[in-house]
mmCIF file of C-alpha atoms in Angstrom:
data_model
loop_
_atom_site.group_PDB
_atom_site.id
_atom_site.type_symbol
_atom_site.label_atom_id
_atom_site.label_comp_id
_atom_site.label_asym_id
_atom_site.label_seq_id
_atom_site.Cartn_x
_atom_site.Cartn_y
_atom_site.Cartn_z
ATOM 1 C CA MET A 1 27.973 -1.024 -112.055
ATOM 2 C CA ARG A 2 26.203 1.760 -113.904
ATOM 3 C CA THR A 3 22.809 2.444 -112.364
ATOM 4 C CA ARG A 4 20.373 5.299 -112.337
ATOM 5 C CA THR A 5 17.876 6.004 -109.583
ATOM 6 C CA LEU A 6 15.441 8.732 -110.577
ATOM 7 C CA ALA A 7 12.763 10.966 -109.057
ATOM 8 C CA LEU A 8 13.163 9.583 -105.575
ATOM 9 C CA PRO A 9 13.128 11.202 -102.133
ATOM 10 C CA LEU A 10 16.613 11.415 -100.639
ATOM 11 C CA ALA A 11 15.871 8.865 -97.930
ATOM 12 C CA MET A 12 14.884 6.213 -100.471
ATOM 13 C CA THR A 13 17.970 6.902 -102.568
ATOM 14 C CA LEU A 14 20.172 6.388 -99.530
ATOM 15 C CA LEU A 15 18.468 3.111 -98.713
ATOM 16 C CA ALA A 16 19.220 1.790 -102.186
ATOM 17 C CA ALA A 17 22.807 2.982 -101.974
ATOM 18 C CA THR A 18 23.448 1.252 -98.628
ATOM 19 C CA GLY A 19 21.850 -2.065 -99.599
ATOM 20 C CA CYS A 20 18.838 -1.704 -97.238
ATOM 21 C CA THR A 21 16.521 -3.552 -99.578
ATOM 22 C CA ALA A 22 13.525 -5.642 -98.605
ATOM 23 C CA VAL A 23 15.566 -8.862 -98.692
ATOM 24 C CA ALA A 24 18.313 -7.302 -96.568
ATOM 25 C CA GLU A 25 15.771 -6.199 -93.954
ATOM 26 C CA THR A 26 13.252 -9.062 -93.910
ATOM 27 C CA GLY A 27 14.822 -11.933 -95.860
ATOM 28 C CA SER A 28 12.032 -11.959 -98.458
ATOM 29 C CA VAL A 29 10.135 -9.711 -100.843
ATOM 30 C CA ALA A 30 6.942 -11.387 -99.609
ATOM 31 C CA GLY A 31 5.281 -9.046 -97.146
ATOM 32 C CA ALA A 32 7.801 -6.245 -97.703
ATOM 33 C CA ASN A 33 6.745 -2.632 -97.154
ATOM 34 C CA SER A 34 9.005 -1.305 -99.915
ATOM 35 C CA LEU A 35 10.971 -2.704 -102.862
ATOM 36 C CA THR A 36 14.013 -1.755 -104.915
ATOM 37 C CA ILE A 37 13.428 -2.936 -108.485
ATOM 38 C CA GLY A 38 15.930 -3.030 -111.340
ATOM 39 C CA VAL A 39 14.653 -2.259 -114.851
ATOM 40 C CA LYS A 40 16.112 -1.237 -118.183
ATOM 41 C CA TYR A 41 16.447 2.484 -118.860
ATOM 42 C CA ASP A 42 17.267 2.462 -122.579
ATOM 43 C CA GLN A 43 14.749 0.100 -124.211
ATOM 44 C CA PRO A 44 11.665 1.810 -125.725
ATOM 45 C CA GLN A 45 8.324 0.234 -124.815
ATOM 46 C CA LEU A 46 9.994 -2.035 -122.227
ATOM 47 C CA GLY A 47 11.988 0.063 -119.797
ATOM 48 C CA LEU A 48 12.913 3.624 -120.688
ATOM 49 C CA GLU A 49 14.083 6.581 -118.655
ATOM 50 C CA THR A 50 12.028 9.601 -119.601
ATOM 51 C CA GLY A 51 11.217 12.846 -117.819
ATOM 52 C CA GLY A 52 12.920 11.793 -114.610
ATOM 53 C CA SER A 53 11.113 8.453 -114.281
ATOM 54 C CA PHE A 54 10.794 5.039 -115.924
ATOM 55 C CA GLU A 55 8.083 3.780 -118.261
ATOM 56 C CA GLY A 56 7.347 0.691 -120.322
ATOM 57 C CA PHE A 57 5.779 -2.749 -120.287
ATOM 58 C CA GLU A 58 8.213 -4.198 -117.758
ATOM 59 C CA VAL A 59 7.851 -1.190 -115.474
ATOM 60 C CA ASP A 60 4.076 -1.679 -115.491
ATOM 61 C CA VAL A 61 4.425 -5.427 -114.878
ATOM 62 C CA ALA A 62 6.787 -4.759 -111.966
ATOM 63 C CA THR A 63 4.377 -2.188 -110.528
ATOM 64 C CA TYR A 64 1.496 -4.681 -110.753
ATOM 65 C CA VAL A 65 3.522 -7.441 -109.071
ATOM 66 C CA ALA A 66 4.672 -5.059 -106.330
ATOM 67 C CA ASP A 67 1.057 -4.066 -105.688
ATOM 68 C CA ARG A 68 0.081 -7.734 -105.327
ATOM 69 C CA LEU A 69 2.944 -8.102 -102.852
ATOM 70 C CA GLY A 70 1.459 -5.227 -100.850
ATOM 71 C CA VAL A 71 3.858 -2.489 -101.934
ATOM 72 C CA ASP A 72 2.477 0.878 -103.046
ATOM 73 C CA PRO A 73 4.011 2.467 -106.187
ATOM 74 C CA ASP A 74 5.304 5.333 -104.038
ATOM 75 C CA ASP A 75 7.346 2.789 -102.058
ATOM 76 C CA ILE A 76 9.208 1.427 -105.085
ATOM 77 C CA THR A 77 12.777 2.562 -105.707
ATOM 78 C CA TRP A 78 13.597 2.144 -109.403
ATOM 79 C CA VAL A 79 17.167 1.402 -110.501
ATOM 80 C CA GLY A 80 18.238 1.432 -114.160
ATOM 81 C CA LEU A 81 20.420 -1.540 -115.131
ATOM 82 C CA ASP A 82 22.505 -2.562 -118.111
ATOM 83 C CA SER A 83 22.313 -6.228 -119.151
ATOM 84 C CA ALA A 84 25.791 -6.940 -117.792
ATOM 85 C CA ASP A 85 24.857 -5.589 -114.340
ATOM 86 C CA ARG A 86 21.836 -7.743 -113.535
ATOM 87 C CA GLU A 87 23.519 -10.665 -111.730
ATOM 88 C CA ASP A 88 25.737 -8.401 -109.627
ATOM 89 C CA ALA A 89 22.799 -6.183 -108.676
ATOM 90 C CA ILE A 90 20.944 -9.202 -107.251
ATOM 91 C CA ARG A 91 23.947 -10.921 -105.650
ATOM 92 C CA ASN A 92 25.192 -7.701 -104.049
ATOM 93 C CA GLY A 93 21.773 -6.860 -102.632
ATOM 94 C CA ASP A 94 21.448 -3.631 -104.632
ATOM 95 C CA VAL A 95 17.960 -4.623 -105.788
ATOM 96 C CA ASP A 96 15.200 -6.941 -104.581
ATOM 97 C CA LEU A 97 13.787 -7.815 -108.002
ATOM 98 C CA VAL A 98 14.869 -7.404 -111.629
ATOM 99 C CA PHE A 99 12.418 -6.944 -114.520
ATOM 100 C CA ALA A 100 14.847 -6.245 -117.367
ATOM 101 C CA THR A 101 14.381 -8.519 -120.421
ATOM 102 C CA TYR A 102 16.117 -11.115 -118.253
ATOM 103 C CA SER A 103 15.908 -14.431 -120.100
ATOM 104 C CA ILE A 104 16.044 -17.486 -117.838
ATOM 105 C CA THR A 105 19.061 -19.665 -118.666
ATOM 106 C CA GLN A 106 20.833 -22.498 -116.863
ATOM 107 C CA GLU A 107 24.005 -20.418 -116.721
ATOM 108 C CA ARG A 108 22.247 -17.523 -115.008
ATOM 109 C CA LYS A 109 20.374 -19.847 -112.632
ATOM 110 C CA ALA A 110 23.744 -20.839 -111.204
ATOM 111 C CA ASP A 111 24.108 -17.270 -109.901
ATOM 112 C CA VAL A 112 20.599 -15.950 -109.163
ATOM 113 C CA GLY A 113 17.038 -17.095 -108.656
ATOM 114 C CA PHE A 114 14.154 -16.571 -111.068
ATOM 115 C CA ALA A 115 10.421 -16.227 -110.691
ATOM 116 C CA GLY A 116 8.165 -16.394 -113.722
ATOM 117 C CA PRO A 117 8.531 -16.115 -116.624
ATOM 118 C CA TYR A 118 6.062 -13.251 -117.058
ATOM 119 C CA TYR A 119 6.367 -13.396 -120.857
ATOM 120 C CA VAL A 120 7.931 -15.629 -123.502
ATOM 121 C CA ALA A 121 9.549 -13.562 -126.245
ATOM 122 C CA HIS A 122 11.399 -14.871 -129.318
ATOM 123 C CA GLN A 123 14.764 -13.963 -130.735
ATOM 124 C CA ASP A 124 14.480 -12.204 -134.089
ATOM 125 C CA ILE A 125 16.492 -9.863 -136.328
ATOM 126 C CA LEU A 126 16.538 -6.138 -137.118
ATOM 127 C CA VAL A 127 18.298 -4.755 -140.210
ATOM 128 C CA ASN A 128 18.445 -1.407 -141.971
ATOM 129 C CA ALA A 129 15.341 -0.582 -144.002
ATOM 130 C CA GLU A 130 17.135 -0.917 -147.338
ATOM 131 C CA ASN A 131 18.481 -4.380 -146.489
ATOM 132 C CA THR A 132 16.398 -6.918 -148.426
ATOM 133 C CA GLU A 133 18.896 -9.791 -148.234
ATOM 134 C CA VAL A 134 18.299 -11.015 -144.689
ATOM 135 C CA GLU A 135 15.115 -13.073 -144.406
ATOM 136 C CA ASP A 136 16.074 -15.522 -141.650
ATOM 137 C CA VAL A 137 18.943 -16.381 -139.335
ATOM 138 C CA THR A 138 20.875 -18.367 -141.968
ATOM 139 C CA ASP A 139 21.226 -15.183 -144.032
ATOM 140 C CA LEU A 140 23.467 -13.734 -141.309
ATOM 141 C CA GLU A 141 26.361 -15.847 -142.600
ATOM 142 C CA GLY A 142 29.317 -13.578 -143.304
ATOM 143 C CA THR A 143 27.758 -10.502 -141.681
ATOM 144 C CA ARG A 144 28.634 -8.431 -138.624
ATOM 145 C CA ILE A 145 26.125 -8.726 -135.759
ATOM 146 C CA CYS A 146 25.872 -6.481 -132.729
ATOM 147 C CA GLN A 147 24.981 -7.645 -129.231
ATOM 148 C CA ALA A 148 24.877 -5.799 -125.917
ATOM 149 C CA GLN A 149 27.334 -6.596 -123.157
ATOM 150 C CA GLY A 150 25.807 -9.223 -120.894
ATOM 151 C CA SER A 151 23.572 -10.551 -123.684
ATOM 152 C CA HIS A 152 24.044 -13.948 -125.340
ATOM 153 C CA SER A 153 21.944 -13.264 -128.436
ATOM 154 C CA GLY A 154 24.771 -12.978 -130.964
ATOM 155 C CA THR A 155 26.794 -15.722 -129.319
ATOM 156 C CA ARG A 156 23.804 -18.023 -129.646
ATOM 157 C CA ILE A 157 23.731 -17.473 -133.411
ATOM 158 C CA VAL A 158 27.439 -18.108 -133.867
ATOM 159 C CA GLU A 159 28.043 -20.919 -131.384
ATOM 160 C CA GLU A 160 24.713 -22.734 -131.179
ATOM 161 C CA ARG A 161 23.632 -22.364 -134.797
ATOM 162 C CA GLY A 162 27.078 -22.439 -136.372
ATOM 163 C CA ILE A 163 26.581 -19.221 -138.352
ATOM 164 C CA ASP A 164 29.926 -17.758 -139.432
ATOM 165 C CA ALA A 165 29.325 -14.144 -138.425
ATOM 166 C CA GLU A 166 31.481 -11.559 -136.679
ATOM 167 C CA LEU A 167 30.231 -10.380 -133.289
ATOM 168 C CA VAL A 168 30.473 -6.743 -132.248
ATOM 169 C CA GLU A 169 29.671 -5.719 -128.660
ATOM 170 C CA GLU A 170 28.263 -2.396 -127.496
ATOM 171 C CA ASP A 171 27.277 -1.269 -124.003
ATOM 172 C CA ASN A 172 23.571 -1.773 -124.727
ATOM 173 C CA PHE A 173 21.094 -2.464 -127.522
ATOM 174 C CA GLY A 174 20.405 1.235 -127.950
ATOM 175 C CA ASP A 175 24.014 1.683 -129.076
ATOM 176 C CA CYS A 176 23.770 -1.451 -131.223
ATOM 177 C CA ILE A 177 20.700 -0.207 -133.085
ATOM 178 C CA ASN A 178 20.883 3.584 -133.071
ATOM 179 C CA THR A 179 24.622 3.766 -133.704
ATOM 180 C CA ALA A 180 26.222 0.552 -135.004
ATOM 181 C CA LEU A 181 23.310 -0.574 -137.203
ATOM 182 C CA ALA A 182 22.136 2.893 -138.222
ATOM 183 C CA GLU A 183 25.648 3.894 -139.310
ATOM 184 C CA GLY A 184 26.350 0.634 -141.157
ATOM 185 C CA GLN A 185 29.026 -0.617 -138.775
ATOM 186 C CA VAL A 186 27.085 -3.891 -138.531
ATOM 187 C CA GLN A 187 24.531 -5.522 -140.814
ATOM 188 C CA ALA A 188 22.133 -6.814 -138.174
ATOM 189 C CA VAL A 189 21.082 -6.786 -134.549
ATOM 190 C CA SER A 190 19.483 -9.952 -133.212
ATOM 191 C CA THR A 191 17.763 -10.167 -129.857
ATOM 192 C CA ASP A 192 14.284 -10.584 -128.363
ATOM 193 C CA ASP A 193 11.403 -9.475 -130.577
ATOM 194 C CA LEU A 194 9.942 -7.186 -127.886
ATOM 195 C CA ILE A 195 13.225 -5.291 -127.668
ATOM 196 C CA LEU A 196 13.491 -4.950 -131.444
ATOM 197 C CA ALA A 197 9.836 -3.935 -131.767
ATOM 198 C CA GLY A 198 10.342 -1.135 -129.267
ATOM 199 C CA PHE A 199 13.225 0.383 -131.202
ATOM 200 C CA LEU A 200 11.417 -0.109 -134.513
ATOM 201 C CA GLU A 201 8.351 1.732 -133.259
ATOM 202 C CA GLU A 202 10.617 4.617 -132.221
ATOM 203 C CA ASN A 203 12.113 4.893 -135.730
ATOM 204 C CA PRO A 204 10.014 2.844 -138.200
ATOM 205 C CA GLU A 205 11.484 4.357 -141.363
ATOM 206 C CA ALA A 206 15.089 3.497 -140.525
ATOM 207 C CA PHE A 207 14.900 -0.240 -139.829
ATOM 208 C CA ARG A 208 13.191 -3.445 -140.965
ATOM 209 C CA PHE A 209 11.966 -6.168 -138.630
ATOM 210 C CA VAL A 210 12.730 -9.522 -140.299
ATOM 211 C CA ASN A 211 9.975 -11.316 -138.347
ATOM 212 C CA ALA A 212 11.618 -14.756 -138.444
ATOM 213 C CA PRO A 213 11.686 -15.921 -134.784
ATOM 214 C CA PHE A 214 13.987 -18.798 -133.902
ATOM 215 C CA THR A 215 14.154 -19.134 -130.072
ATOM 216 C CA ASP A 216 12.001 -18.913 -126.962
ATOM 217 C CA GLU A 217 13.163 -16.261 -124.483
ATOM 218 C CA ARG A 218 11.501 -16.705 -121.094
ATOM 219 C CA TYR A 219 11.546 -13.331 -119.351
ATOM 220 C CA GLY A 220 12.102 -14.090 -115.686
ATOM 221 C CA VAL A 221 12.044 -11.964 -112.556
ATOM 222 C CA GLY A 222 15.516 -11.930 -111.073
ATOM 223 C CA ILE A 223 15.404 -12.588 -107.322
ATOM 224 C CA ASP A 224 17.680 -13.761 -104.518
ATOM 225 C CA ARG A 225 18.182 -17.526 -104.836
ATOM 226 C CA ASP A 226 17.283 -18.106 -101.189
ATOM 227 C CA ASP A 227 13.998 -16.181 -101.318
ATOM 228 C CA ILE A 228 11.698 -19.106 -102.107
ATOM 229 C CA ALA A 229 8.678 -17.512 -100.434
ATOM 230 C CA GLY A 230 9.217 -14.345 -102.441
ATOM 231 C CA CYS A 231 9.557 -16.303 -105.681
ATOM 232 C CA GLU A 232 6.291 -18.131 -105.039
ATOM 233 C CA ALA A 233 4.523 -14.860 -104.189
ATOM 234 C CA VAL A 234 5.764 -13.278 -107.427
ATOM 235 C CA ASN A 235 4.547 -16.285 -109.424
ATOM 236 C CA LYS A 236 1.125 -15.972 -107.828
ATOM 237 C CA ALA A 237 1.011 -12.285 -108.776
ATOM 238 C CA ILE A 238 1.988 -13.047 -112.390
ATOM 239 C CA THR A 239 -0.775 -15.667 -112.607
ATOM 240 C CA GLN A 240 -3.306 -13.108 -111.347
ATOM 241 C CA MET A 241 -2.022 -10.572 -113.886
ATOM 242 C CA TYR A 242 -2.920 -12.916 -116.744
ATOM 243 C CA GLN A 243 -6.176 -14.155 -115.241
ATOM 244 C CA ASP A 244 -7.615 -10.690 -114.608
ATOM 245 C CA GLY A 245 -6.736 -9.460 -118.104
ATOM 246 C CA THR A 246 -4.044 -6.979 -117.065
ATOM 247 C CA ALA A 247 -1.312 -8.775 -119.023
ATOM 248 C CA ALA A 248 -3.333 -8.612 -122.243
ATOM 249 C CA GLU A 249 -4.077 -4.916 -121.659
ATOM 250 C CA LEU A 250 -0.426 -4.050 -121.054
ATOM 251 C CA LEU A 251 0.798 -6.018 -124.064
ATOM 252 C CA GLN A 252 -1.760 -4.286 -126.260
ATOM 253 C CA GLU A 253 -0.880 -0.875 -124.838
ATOM 254 C CA TRP A 254 2.850 -1.177 -125.433
ATOM 255 C CA PHE A 255 3.062 -3.481 -128.488
ATOM 256 C CA GLY A 256 -0.381 -3.477 -130.089
ATOM 257 C CA ALA A 257 0.801 -1.266 -132.944
ATOM 258 C CA THR A 258 3.400 -3.853 -134.021
ATOM 259 C CA ASP A 259 2.978 -7.021 -136.099
ATOM 260 C CA LEU A 260 4.034 -9.265 -133.223
ATOM 261 C CA ASP A 261 1.885 -12.251 -132.348
ATOM 262 C CA LEU A 262 1.332 -11.379 -128.696
ATOM 263 C CA VAL A 263 0.670 -14.281 -126.326
ATOM 264 C CA THR A 264 -1.853 -13.587 -123.548
ATOM 265 C CA SER A 265 -1.974 -16.954 -121.791
ATOM 266 C CA VAL A 266 -0.112 -17.656 -118.536
ATOM 267 C CA PRO A 267 3.447 -18.851 -119.303
ATOM 268 C CA GLN A 268 4.682 -22.128 -117.845
ATOM 269 C CA PHE A 269 6.612 -21.218 -114.718
ATOM 270 C CA GLU A 270 10.196 -22.231 -114.072
ATOM 271 C CA GLY A 271 9.530 -23.251 -110.486
ATOM 272 C CA CYS A 272 11.110 -21.921 -107.290
ATOM 273 C CA GLY A 273 13.969 -23.486 -105.374
#
């Protein structure tokens, strides 16, 4: 598993490396004194490693939830995760919680637990700026589409929607967009609109956001399946985040410059257990 733990005291790094997470010590993230949280490290506006630390919407959401659980920001150990690593990180006890564009699916629920969702995104499409042919998902017929390892976004187009497209896999969406799409190796990248918006804001002249959403992607908080009390505590914190206006503020801060229709009402929770 490729992970990155940044800007941490040595003692905290060793705890993460030996699996001494809150769940390992207490059995639940509820009432924990410290937390190890997995986030993305390569997705602008969501979870990005920069200057020896992490920043982005999901990092801020995770920090808020941790605070509501009674954990100070200085007691959070951040671990950068690729999409393909999220289930193993939870099952192996490497992290207590995962905030990493982690869409809740029945397949994933067989392996890990989920709190939330804390936001409902929508799958959309990014193409090169000069591409005027793709206007919705049906226009991907006969194209090459890139998806990150561990993601199901391209598979969903081909298998669920019956679009005859060729799938190309890269390690992460950064490679899909900044290499495969930018260099013309593929014609499109399709994944959650928040992910695409982050990359577009980083390089607005190079790409075009199609803005034709066609799925609901419920961003859940990955958590140990047996930690029901922790799941319920996280759900309570997410509810408070929307009720006190923090969710709206964070969405505006990180995505307000985009054309996305940002939803600021409390999502319908999946339920714990």
